[in-house]
Coordinates of C-alpha atoms in Angstrom, one line a residue:
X1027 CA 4.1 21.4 -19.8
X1028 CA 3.0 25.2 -19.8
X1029 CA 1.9 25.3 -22.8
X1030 CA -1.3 23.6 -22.3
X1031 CA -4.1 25.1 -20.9
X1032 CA -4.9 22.5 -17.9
X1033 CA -1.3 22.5 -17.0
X1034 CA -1.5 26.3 -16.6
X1035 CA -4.6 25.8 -14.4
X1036 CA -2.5 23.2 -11.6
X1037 CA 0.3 25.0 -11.6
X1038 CA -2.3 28.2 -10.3
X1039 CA -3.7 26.3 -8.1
X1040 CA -1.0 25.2 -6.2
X1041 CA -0.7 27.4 -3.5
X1042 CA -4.0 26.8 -2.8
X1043 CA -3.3 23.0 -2.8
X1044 CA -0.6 23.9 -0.2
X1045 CA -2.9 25.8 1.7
X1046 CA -5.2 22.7 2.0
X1047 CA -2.6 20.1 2.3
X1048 CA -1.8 22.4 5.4
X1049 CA -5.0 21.8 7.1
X1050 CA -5.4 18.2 6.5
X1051 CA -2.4 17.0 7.3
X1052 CA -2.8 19.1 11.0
X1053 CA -5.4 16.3 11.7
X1054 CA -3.9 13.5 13.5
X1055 CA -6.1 11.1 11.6
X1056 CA -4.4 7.5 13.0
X1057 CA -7.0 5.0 12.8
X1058 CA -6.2 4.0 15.8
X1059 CA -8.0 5.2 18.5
X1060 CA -6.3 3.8 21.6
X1061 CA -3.3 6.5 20.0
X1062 CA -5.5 9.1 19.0
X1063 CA -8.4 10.8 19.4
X1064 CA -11.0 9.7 17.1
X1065 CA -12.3 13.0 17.1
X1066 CA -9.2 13.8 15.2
X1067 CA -10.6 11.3 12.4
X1068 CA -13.5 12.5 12.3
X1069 CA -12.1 16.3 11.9
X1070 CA -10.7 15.2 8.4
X1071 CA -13.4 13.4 7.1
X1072 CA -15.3 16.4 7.8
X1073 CA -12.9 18.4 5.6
X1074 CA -12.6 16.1 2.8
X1075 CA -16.7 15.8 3.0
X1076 CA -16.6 20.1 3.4
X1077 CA -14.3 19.9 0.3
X1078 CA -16.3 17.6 -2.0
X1079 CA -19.6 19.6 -1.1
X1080 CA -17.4 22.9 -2.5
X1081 CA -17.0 21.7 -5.8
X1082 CA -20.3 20.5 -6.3
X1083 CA -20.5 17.2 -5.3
X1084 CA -24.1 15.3 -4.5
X1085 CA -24.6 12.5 -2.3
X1086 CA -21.9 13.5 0.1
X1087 CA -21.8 10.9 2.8
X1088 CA -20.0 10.1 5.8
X1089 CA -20.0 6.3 5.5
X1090 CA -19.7 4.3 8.8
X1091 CA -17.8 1.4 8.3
X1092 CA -17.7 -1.8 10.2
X1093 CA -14.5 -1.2 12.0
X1094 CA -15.7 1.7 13.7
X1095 CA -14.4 4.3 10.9
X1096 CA -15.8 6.6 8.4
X1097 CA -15.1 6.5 4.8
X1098 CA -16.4 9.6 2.6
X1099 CA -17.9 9.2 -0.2
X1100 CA -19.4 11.3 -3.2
X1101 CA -20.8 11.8 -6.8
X1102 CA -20.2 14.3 -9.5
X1103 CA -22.5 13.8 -11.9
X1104 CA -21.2 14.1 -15.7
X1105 CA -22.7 14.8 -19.1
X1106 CA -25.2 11.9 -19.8
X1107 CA -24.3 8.6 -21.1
X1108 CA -20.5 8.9 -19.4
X1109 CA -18.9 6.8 -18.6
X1110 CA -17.9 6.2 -14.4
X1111 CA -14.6 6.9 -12.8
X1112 CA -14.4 6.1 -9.2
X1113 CA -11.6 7.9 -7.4
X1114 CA -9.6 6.5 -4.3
X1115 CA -7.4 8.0 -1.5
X1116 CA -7.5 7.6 2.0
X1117 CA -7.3 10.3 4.8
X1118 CA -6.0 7.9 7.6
X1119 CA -2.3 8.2 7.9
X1120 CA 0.7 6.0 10.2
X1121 CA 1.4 7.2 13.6
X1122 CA 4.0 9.6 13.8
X1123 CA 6.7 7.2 15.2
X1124 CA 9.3 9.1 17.3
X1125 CA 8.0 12.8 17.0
X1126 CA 11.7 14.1 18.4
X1127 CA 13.4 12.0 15.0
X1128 CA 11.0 14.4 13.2
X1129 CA 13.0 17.7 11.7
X1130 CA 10.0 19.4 11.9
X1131 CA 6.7 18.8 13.7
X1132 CA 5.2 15.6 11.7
X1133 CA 1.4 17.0 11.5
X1134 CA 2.7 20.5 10.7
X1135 CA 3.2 20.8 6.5
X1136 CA 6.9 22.1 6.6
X1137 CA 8.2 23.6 3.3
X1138 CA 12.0 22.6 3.4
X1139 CA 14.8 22.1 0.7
X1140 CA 11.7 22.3 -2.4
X1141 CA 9.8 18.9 -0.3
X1142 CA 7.1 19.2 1.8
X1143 CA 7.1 17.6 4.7
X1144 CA 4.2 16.1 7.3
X1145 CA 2.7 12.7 8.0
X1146 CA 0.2 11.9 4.9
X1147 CA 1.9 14.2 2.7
X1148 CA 2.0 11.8 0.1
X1149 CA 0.2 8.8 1.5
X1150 CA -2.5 9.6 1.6
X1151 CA -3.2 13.1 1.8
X1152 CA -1.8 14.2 -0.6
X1153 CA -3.7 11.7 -3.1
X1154 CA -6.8 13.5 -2.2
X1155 CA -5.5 16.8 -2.9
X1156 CA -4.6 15.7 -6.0
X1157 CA -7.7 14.4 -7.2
X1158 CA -9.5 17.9 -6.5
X1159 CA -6.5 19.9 -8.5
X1160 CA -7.5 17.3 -11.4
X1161 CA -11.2 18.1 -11.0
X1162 CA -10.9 21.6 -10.6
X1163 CA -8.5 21.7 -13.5
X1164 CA -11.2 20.2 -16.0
X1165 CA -14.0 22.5 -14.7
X1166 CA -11.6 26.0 -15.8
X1167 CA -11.3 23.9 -19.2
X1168 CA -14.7 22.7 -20.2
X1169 CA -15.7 20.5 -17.5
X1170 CA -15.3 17.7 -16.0
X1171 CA -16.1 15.0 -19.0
X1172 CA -17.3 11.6 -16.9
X1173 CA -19.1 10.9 -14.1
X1174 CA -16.9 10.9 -10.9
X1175 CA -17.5 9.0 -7.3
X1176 CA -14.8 10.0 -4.3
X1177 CA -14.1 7.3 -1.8
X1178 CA -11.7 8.8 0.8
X1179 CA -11.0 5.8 3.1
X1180 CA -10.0 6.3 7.3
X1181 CA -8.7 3.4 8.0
X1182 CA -6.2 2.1 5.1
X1183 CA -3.7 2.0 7.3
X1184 CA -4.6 -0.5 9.9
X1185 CA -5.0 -3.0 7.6
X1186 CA -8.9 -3.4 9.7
X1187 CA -10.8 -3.6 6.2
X1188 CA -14.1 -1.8 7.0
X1189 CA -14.4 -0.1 3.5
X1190 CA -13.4 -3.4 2.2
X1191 CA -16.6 -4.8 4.4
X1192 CA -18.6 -1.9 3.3
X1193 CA -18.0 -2.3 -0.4
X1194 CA -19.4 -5.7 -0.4
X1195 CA -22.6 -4.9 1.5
X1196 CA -23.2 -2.1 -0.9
X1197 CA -22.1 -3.2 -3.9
X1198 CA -23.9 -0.7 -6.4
X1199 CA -22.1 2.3 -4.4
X1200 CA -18.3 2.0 -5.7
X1201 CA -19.7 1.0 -9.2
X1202 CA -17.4 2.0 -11.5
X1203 CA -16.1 1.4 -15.5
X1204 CA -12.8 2.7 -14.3
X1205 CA -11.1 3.0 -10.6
X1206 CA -8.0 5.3 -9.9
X1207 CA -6.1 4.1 -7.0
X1208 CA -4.7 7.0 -5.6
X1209 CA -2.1 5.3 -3.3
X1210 CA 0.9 3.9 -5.0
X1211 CA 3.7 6.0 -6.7
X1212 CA 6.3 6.6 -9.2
X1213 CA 9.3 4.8 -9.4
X1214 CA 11.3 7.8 -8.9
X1215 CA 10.3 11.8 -9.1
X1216 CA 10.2 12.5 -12.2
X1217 CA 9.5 9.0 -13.9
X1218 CA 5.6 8.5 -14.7
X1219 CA 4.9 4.8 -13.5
X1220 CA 1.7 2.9 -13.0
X1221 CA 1.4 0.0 -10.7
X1222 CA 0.2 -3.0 -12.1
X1223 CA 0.6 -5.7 -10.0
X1224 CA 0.5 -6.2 -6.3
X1225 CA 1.6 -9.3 -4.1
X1226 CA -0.7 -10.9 -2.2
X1227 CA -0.1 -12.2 1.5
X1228 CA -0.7 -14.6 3.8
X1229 CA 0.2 -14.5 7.5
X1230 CA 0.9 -18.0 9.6
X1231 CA 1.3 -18.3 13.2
X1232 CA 3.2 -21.3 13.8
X1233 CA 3.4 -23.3 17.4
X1234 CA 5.7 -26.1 18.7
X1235 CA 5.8 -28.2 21.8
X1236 CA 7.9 -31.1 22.6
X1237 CA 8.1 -32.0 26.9
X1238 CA 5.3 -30.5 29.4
X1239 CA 7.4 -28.0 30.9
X1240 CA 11.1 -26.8 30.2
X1241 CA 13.8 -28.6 32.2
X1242 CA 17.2 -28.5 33.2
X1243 CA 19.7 -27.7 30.0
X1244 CA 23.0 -29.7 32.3
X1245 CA 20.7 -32.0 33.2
X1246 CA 18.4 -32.9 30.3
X1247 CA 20.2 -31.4 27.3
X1248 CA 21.5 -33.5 24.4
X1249 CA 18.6 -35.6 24.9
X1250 CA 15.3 -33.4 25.9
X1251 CA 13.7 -32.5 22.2
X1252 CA 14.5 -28.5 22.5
X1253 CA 11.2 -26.7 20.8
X1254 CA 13.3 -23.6 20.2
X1255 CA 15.7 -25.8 18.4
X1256 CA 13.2 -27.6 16.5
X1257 CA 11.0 -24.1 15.3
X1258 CA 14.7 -22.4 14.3
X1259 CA 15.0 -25.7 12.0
X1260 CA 11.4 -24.9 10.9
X1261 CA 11.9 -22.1 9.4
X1262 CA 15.7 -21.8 8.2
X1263 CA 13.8 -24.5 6.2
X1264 CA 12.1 -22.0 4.0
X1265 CA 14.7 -20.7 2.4
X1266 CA 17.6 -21.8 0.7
X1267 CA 21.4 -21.2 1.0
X1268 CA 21.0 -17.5 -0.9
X1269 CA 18.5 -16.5 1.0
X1270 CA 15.4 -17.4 -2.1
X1271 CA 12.1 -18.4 -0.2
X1272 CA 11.7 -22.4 -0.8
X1273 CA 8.4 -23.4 0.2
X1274 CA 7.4 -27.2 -1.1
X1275 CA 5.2 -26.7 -3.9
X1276 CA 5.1 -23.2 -4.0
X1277 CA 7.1 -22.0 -7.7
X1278 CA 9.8 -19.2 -7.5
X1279 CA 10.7 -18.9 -10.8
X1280 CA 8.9 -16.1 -12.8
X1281 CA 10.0 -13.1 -14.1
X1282 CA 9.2 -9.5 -14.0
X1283 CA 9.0 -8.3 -17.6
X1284 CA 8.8 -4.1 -16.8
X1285 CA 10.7 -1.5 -15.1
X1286 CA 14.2 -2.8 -13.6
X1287 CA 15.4 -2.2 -10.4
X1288 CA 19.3 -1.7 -10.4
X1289 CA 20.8 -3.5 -7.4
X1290 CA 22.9 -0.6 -6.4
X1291 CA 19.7 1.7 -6.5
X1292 CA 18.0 -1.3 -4.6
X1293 CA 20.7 -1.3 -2.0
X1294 CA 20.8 2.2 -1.1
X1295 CA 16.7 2.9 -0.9
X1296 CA 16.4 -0.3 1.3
X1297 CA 19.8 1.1 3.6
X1298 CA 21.8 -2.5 3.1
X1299 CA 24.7 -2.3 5.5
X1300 CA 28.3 -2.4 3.5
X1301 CA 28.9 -5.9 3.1
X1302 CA 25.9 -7.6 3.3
X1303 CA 24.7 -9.2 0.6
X1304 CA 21.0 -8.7 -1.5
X1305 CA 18.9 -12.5 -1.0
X1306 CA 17.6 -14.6 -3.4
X1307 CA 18.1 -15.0 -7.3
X1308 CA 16.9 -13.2 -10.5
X1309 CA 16.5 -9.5 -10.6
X1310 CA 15.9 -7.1 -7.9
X1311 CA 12.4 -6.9 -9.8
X1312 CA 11.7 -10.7 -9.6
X1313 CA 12.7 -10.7 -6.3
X1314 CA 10.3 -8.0 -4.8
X1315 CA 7.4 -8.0 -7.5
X1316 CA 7.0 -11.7 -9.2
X1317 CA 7.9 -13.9 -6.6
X1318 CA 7.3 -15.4 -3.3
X1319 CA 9.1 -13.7 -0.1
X1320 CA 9.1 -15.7 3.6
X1321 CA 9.6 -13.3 6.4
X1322 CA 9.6 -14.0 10.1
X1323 CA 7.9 -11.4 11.7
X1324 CA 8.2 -12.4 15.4
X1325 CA 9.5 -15.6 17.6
X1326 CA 7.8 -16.1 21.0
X1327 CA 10.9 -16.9 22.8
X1328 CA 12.5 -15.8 26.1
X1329 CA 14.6 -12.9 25.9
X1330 CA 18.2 -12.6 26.6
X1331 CA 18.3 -10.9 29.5
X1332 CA 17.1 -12.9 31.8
X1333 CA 17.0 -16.2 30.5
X1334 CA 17.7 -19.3 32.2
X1335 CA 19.9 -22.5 31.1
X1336 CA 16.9 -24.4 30.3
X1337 CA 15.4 -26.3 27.5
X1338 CA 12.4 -25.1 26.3
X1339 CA 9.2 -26.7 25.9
X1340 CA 7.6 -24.7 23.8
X1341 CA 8.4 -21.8 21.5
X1342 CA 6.3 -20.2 18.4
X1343 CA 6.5 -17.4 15.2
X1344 CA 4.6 -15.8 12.7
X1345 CA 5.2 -15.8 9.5
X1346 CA 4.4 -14.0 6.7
X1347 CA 4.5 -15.0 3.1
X1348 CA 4.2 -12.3 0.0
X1349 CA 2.6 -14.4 -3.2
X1350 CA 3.2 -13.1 -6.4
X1351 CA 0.0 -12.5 -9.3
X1352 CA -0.7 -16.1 -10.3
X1353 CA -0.6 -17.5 -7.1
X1354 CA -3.8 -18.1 -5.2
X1355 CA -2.9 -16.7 -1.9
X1356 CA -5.9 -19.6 0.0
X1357 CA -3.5 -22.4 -2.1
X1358 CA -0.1 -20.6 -1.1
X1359 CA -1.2 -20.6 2.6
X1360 CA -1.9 -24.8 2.2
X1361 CA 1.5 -25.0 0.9
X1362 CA 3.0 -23.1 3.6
X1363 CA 1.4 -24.9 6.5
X1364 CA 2.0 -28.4 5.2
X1365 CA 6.0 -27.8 4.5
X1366 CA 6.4 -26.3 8.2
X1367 CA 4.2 -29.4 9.5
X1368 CA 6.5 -31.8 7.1
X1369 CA 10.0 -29.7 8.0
X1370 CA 9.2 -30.3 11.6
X1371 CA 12.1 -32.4 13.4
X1372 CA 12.0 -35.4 16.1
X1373 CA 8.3 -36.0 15.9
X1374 CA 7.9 -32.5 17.6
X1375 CA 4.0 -31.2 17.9
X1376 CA 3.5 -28.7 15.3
X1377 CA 0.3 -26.2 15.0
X1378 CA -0.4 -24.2 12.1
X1379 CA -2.9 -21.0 12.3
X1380 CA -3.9 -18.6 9.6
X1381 CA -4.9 -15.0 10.9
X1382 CA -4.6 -13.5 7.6
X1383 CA -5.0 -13.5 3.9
X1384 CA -5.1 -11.1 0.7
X1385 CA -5.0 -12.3 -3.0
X1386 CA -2.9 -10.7 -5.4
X1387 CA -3.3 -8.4 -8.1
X1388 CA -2.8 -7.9 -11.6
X1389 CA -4.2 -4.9 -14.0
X1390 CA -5.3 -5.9 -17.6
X1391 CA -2.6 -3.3 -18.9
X1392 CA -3.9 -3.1 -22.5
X1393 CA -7.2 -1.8 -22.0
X1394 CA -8.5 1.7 -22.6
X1395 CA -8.2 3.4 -19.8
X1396 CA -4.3 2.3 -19.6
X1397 CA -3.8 4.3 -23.4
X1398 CA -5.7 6.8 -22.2
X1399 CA -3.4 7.2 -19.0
X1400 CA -0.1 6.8 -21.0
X1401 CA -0.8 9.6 -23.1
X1402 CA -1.9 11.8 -20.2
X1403 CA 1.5 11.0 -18.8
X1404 CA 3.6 11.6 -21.6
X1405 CA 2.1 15.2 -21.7
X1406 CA 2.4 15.8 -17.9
X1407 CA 5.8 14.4 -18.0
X1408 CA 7.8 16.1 -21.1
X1409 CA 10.2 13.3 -22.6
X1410 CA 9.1 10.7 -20.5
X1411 CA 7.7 7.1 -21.1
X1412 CA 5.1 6.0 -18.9
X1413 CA 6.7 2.8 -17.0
X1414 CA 5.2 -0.6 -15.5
X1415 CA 6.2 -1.3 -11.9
X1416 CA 5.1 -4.0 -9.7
X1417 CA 4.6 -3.2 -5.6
X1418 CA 5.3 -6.1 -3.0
X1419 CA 2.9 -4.9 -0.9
X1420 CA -0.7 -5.2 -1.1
X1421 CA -4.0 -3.2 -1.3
X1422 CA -6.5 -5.8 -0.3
X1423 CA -9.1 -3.4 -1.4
X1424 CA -8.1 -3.6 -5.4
X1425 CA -9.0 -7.2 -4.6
X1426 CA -12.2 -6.6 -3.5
X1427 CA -13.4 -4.2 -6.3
X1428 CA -11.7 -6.4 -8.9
X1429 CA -13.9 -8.9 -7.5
X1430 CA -16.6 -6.9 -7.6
X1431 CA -16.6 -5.2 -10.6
X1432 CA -14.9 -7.5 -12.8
X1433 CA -15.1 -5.5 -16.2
X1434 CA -13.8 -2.3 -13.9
X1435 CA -9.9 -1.1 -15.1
X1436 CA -8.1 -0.8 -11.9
X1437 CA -4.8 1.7 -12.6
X1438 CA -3.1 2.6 -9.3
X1439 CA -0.7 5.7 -9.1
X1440 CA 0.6 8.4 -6.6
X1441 CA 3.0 10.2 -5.0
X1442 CA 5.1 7.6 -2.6
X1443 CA 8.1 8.1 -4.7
X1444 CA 11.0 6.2 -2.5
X1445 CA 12.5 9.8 -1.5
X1446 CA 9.0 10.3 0.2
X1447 CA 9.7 8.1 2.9
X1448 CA 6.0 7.1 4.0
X1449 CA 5.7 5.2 7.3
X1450 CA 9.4 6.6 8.2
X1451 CA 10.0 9.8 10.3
X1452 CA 10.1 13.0 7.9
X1453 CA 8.0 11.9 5.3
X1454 CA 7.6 14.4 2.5
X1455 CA 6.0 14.8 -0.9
X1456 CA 7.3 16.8 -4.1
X1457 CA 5.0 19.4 -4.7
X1458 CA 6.3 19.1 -8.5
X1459 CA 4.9 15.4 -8.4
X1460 CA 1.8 16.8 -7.1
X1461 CA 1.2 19.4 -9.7
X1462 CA 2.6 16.5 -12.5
X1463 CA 0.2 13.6 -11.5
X1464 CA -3.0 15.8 -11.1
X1465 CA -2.3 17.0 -14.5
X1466 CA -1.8 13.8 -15.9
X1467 CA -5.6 13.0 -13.7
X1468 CA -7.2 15.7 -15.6
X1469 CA -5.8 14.8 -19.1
X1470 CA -6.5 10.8 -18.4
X1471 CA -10.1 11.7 -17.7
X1472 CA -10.5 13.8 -20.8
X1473 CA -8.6 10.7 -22.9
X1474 CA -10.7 8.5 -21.5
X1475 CA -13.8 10.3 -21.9
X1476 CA -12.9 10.0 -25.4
X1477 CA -12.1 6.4 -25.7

């Protein structure tokens, strides 16, 4: 890679990128201010704004969103007639967890074993460091060769969708021809991958109540309708004998056609206890990335300890549902409430609520900006072919600038490689991964410049 000029440049400029990764992670930016001071929030937005001013940026903004954060936002004008590249990351990291699991102090950056280590390291912090070493990179070489907008968000992680909210009252702002999600990762270090699709989700709280108060199990049981029993029925009714979600109506058939995820590889990066057995059918990669997944997040029940011999009257879950790309999340949540209403037992009454909902998503891989970043990749990464992975999870906000920019390419990357751990104790990112991706930035701008 040293051989060319911009790789020369990052790999310079990485102690300074340490330096800075050092002070933004110190913030304890947790959108959640019950937990943490929102003064801590504020601190790195200030930074991020302080750092976009530094390399020239105009319209630098401290955008207040409607659920009480602040996203940051700014332009870097390009030669005329460019085309736009919006840039995303977001500042707002998970809590911390158990600090004492923590090897090292979780918002101290902590050089160990060639990691670094701190909460946001690599999601999301770390994705806005990145995006400056790519700018500054193309401004030693030449210049930076399209117009550029920074959205660093501050409250990705609470799911609260205030930039999401903000987007869509303001839709000229995030205008873009092209939008770098700055949040996903590579398959493994070392192997250049792109995210291209995301499941969607929908979340269901289900309630069920059979008698008007729980009685007597000696005395009632074998006859009194036992809500518990009948919501257990409910939802073991969702999947089938191997474990594949089976919702009526709802196809789990397709196929993912990219990257492949070994079972074995599978098994040890989710920590599958010897013995137990993976769920479902088809590969690892139709499992996670191309088809529906029930979960059961939570039963209302009573606990254990404690508990009386009683039937109970009344007992409730929530369940979530991932849904695949091709699935219409609105449609997927129909399906879900009508075979828990249908599965329910004994006449039981059954109530059905949604309290969430995000649509899938799927990039047009064969446009432009997709050549433009699989030839950055195969110079940042030596011998390497740039792979297609899907995610499980989603990013509700790809939905919303899909929707609103509809000709917009959406490519998502990043540095939450599995060994990163993010949302776990002693998250880390590889400082190599760093230096690779913001090289591959640099040169995908340039490419794409040129397309």
């Amino acid at each position: 890679m040293s051989s060319n000029p911009v790789a020369e440049t990052v790999a310079s400029l990485m102690p300074r990128a340490q330096a800075e990764l050092t002070e933004l992670v110190a913030f304890k930016s947790v959108a959640d201010f019950d937990q943490f001071p929102k003064s801590e929030s504020e601190g790195a937005a200030r930074w991020v704004a302080d750092a976009l001013r530094a390399e020239g940026f105009e319209d630098v903004a401290l955008l207040d969103t409607p659920d009480g954060t602040q996203s940051v936002y700014g332009y870097l004008p390009g030669p005329e007639g460019a085309k736009t590249v919006l840039l995303y990351a977001h500042y707002d990291v998970q809590p911390p967890l158990d600090e004492a699991s923590w090897s090292t102090p979780p918002f101290e950056l902590t050089e160990r074993d060639g990691r670094w280590y701190g909460r946001g390291a690599a999601d999301c912090k770390g994705g806005v460091i990145m995006h400056l070493l790519a700018l500054r990179a193309l401004k030693a070489n030449g210049g930076v060769p399209v117009h550029v907008k920074v959205i660093a968000e501050g409250s990705e992680e609470m799911g609260t969708g205030g930039l999401e909210r903000y987007a869509e009252e303001h839709p000229e702002l995030l205008e873009a021809d092209t939008v770098v999600i700055g949040d996903a990762g590579n398959f493994r270090v070392g192997l250049p991958t792109v995210t291209s699709t995301l499941r969607g989700m929908t979340l269901v709280r289900v309630q069920i109540d059979t008698l008007e108060g729980n009685l007597h199990s000696g005395q009632f049981g074998g006859a009194a309708p036992d809500a518990l029993g009948a919501l257990i029925r409910v939802l073991d009714s969702l999947r089938a004998e191997d474990g594949s979600t089976t919702v009526d109506g709802l196809t789990g058939e397709s196929s993912w056609q990219g990257l492949q995820y070994e079972d074995e590889q599978f098994r040890q990066d989710a920590k599958v206890l010897d013995g137990v057995e993976l769920i479902g059918s088809g590969t690892v990669a139709d499992r996670i990335w191309a088809r529906p997944a029930v979960t059961v997040l939570g039963i209302d029940c009573p606990p254990v300890v404690g508990a009386t011999p009683s039937v109970q009257a009344s007992a409730r879950a929530l369940v979530s549902l991932r849904v695949p790309p091709g699935v219409d999340a609105a449609e997927a949540t129909k399906l879900l409430q009508a075979h828990v209403e249908s599965h329910t037992p004994w006449g039981a009454r059954v109530r059905t609520e949604q309290i969430g909902q995000g649509q899938a998503f799927r990039a047009d891989t064969t446009s432009p900006a997709y050549q433009a970043m699989t030839d950055a990749m195969t110079v940042a990464y030596p011998g390497q072919e740039m792979q297609y992975a899907g995610q499980g999870g989603s990013i509700p906000l790809c939905n919303t600038l899909a929707a609103l920019y509809p000709h917009a390419e959406i490519l998502l990357i990043g540095l939450s490689e599995p060994e990163a751990q993010i949302h776990a104790v002693n998250e880390s990112v590889s400082p190599q991964e760093l230096e690779r991706l913001s090289v591959a930035e640099a040169l995908f701008l340039r490419n794409y410049a040129a397309s």
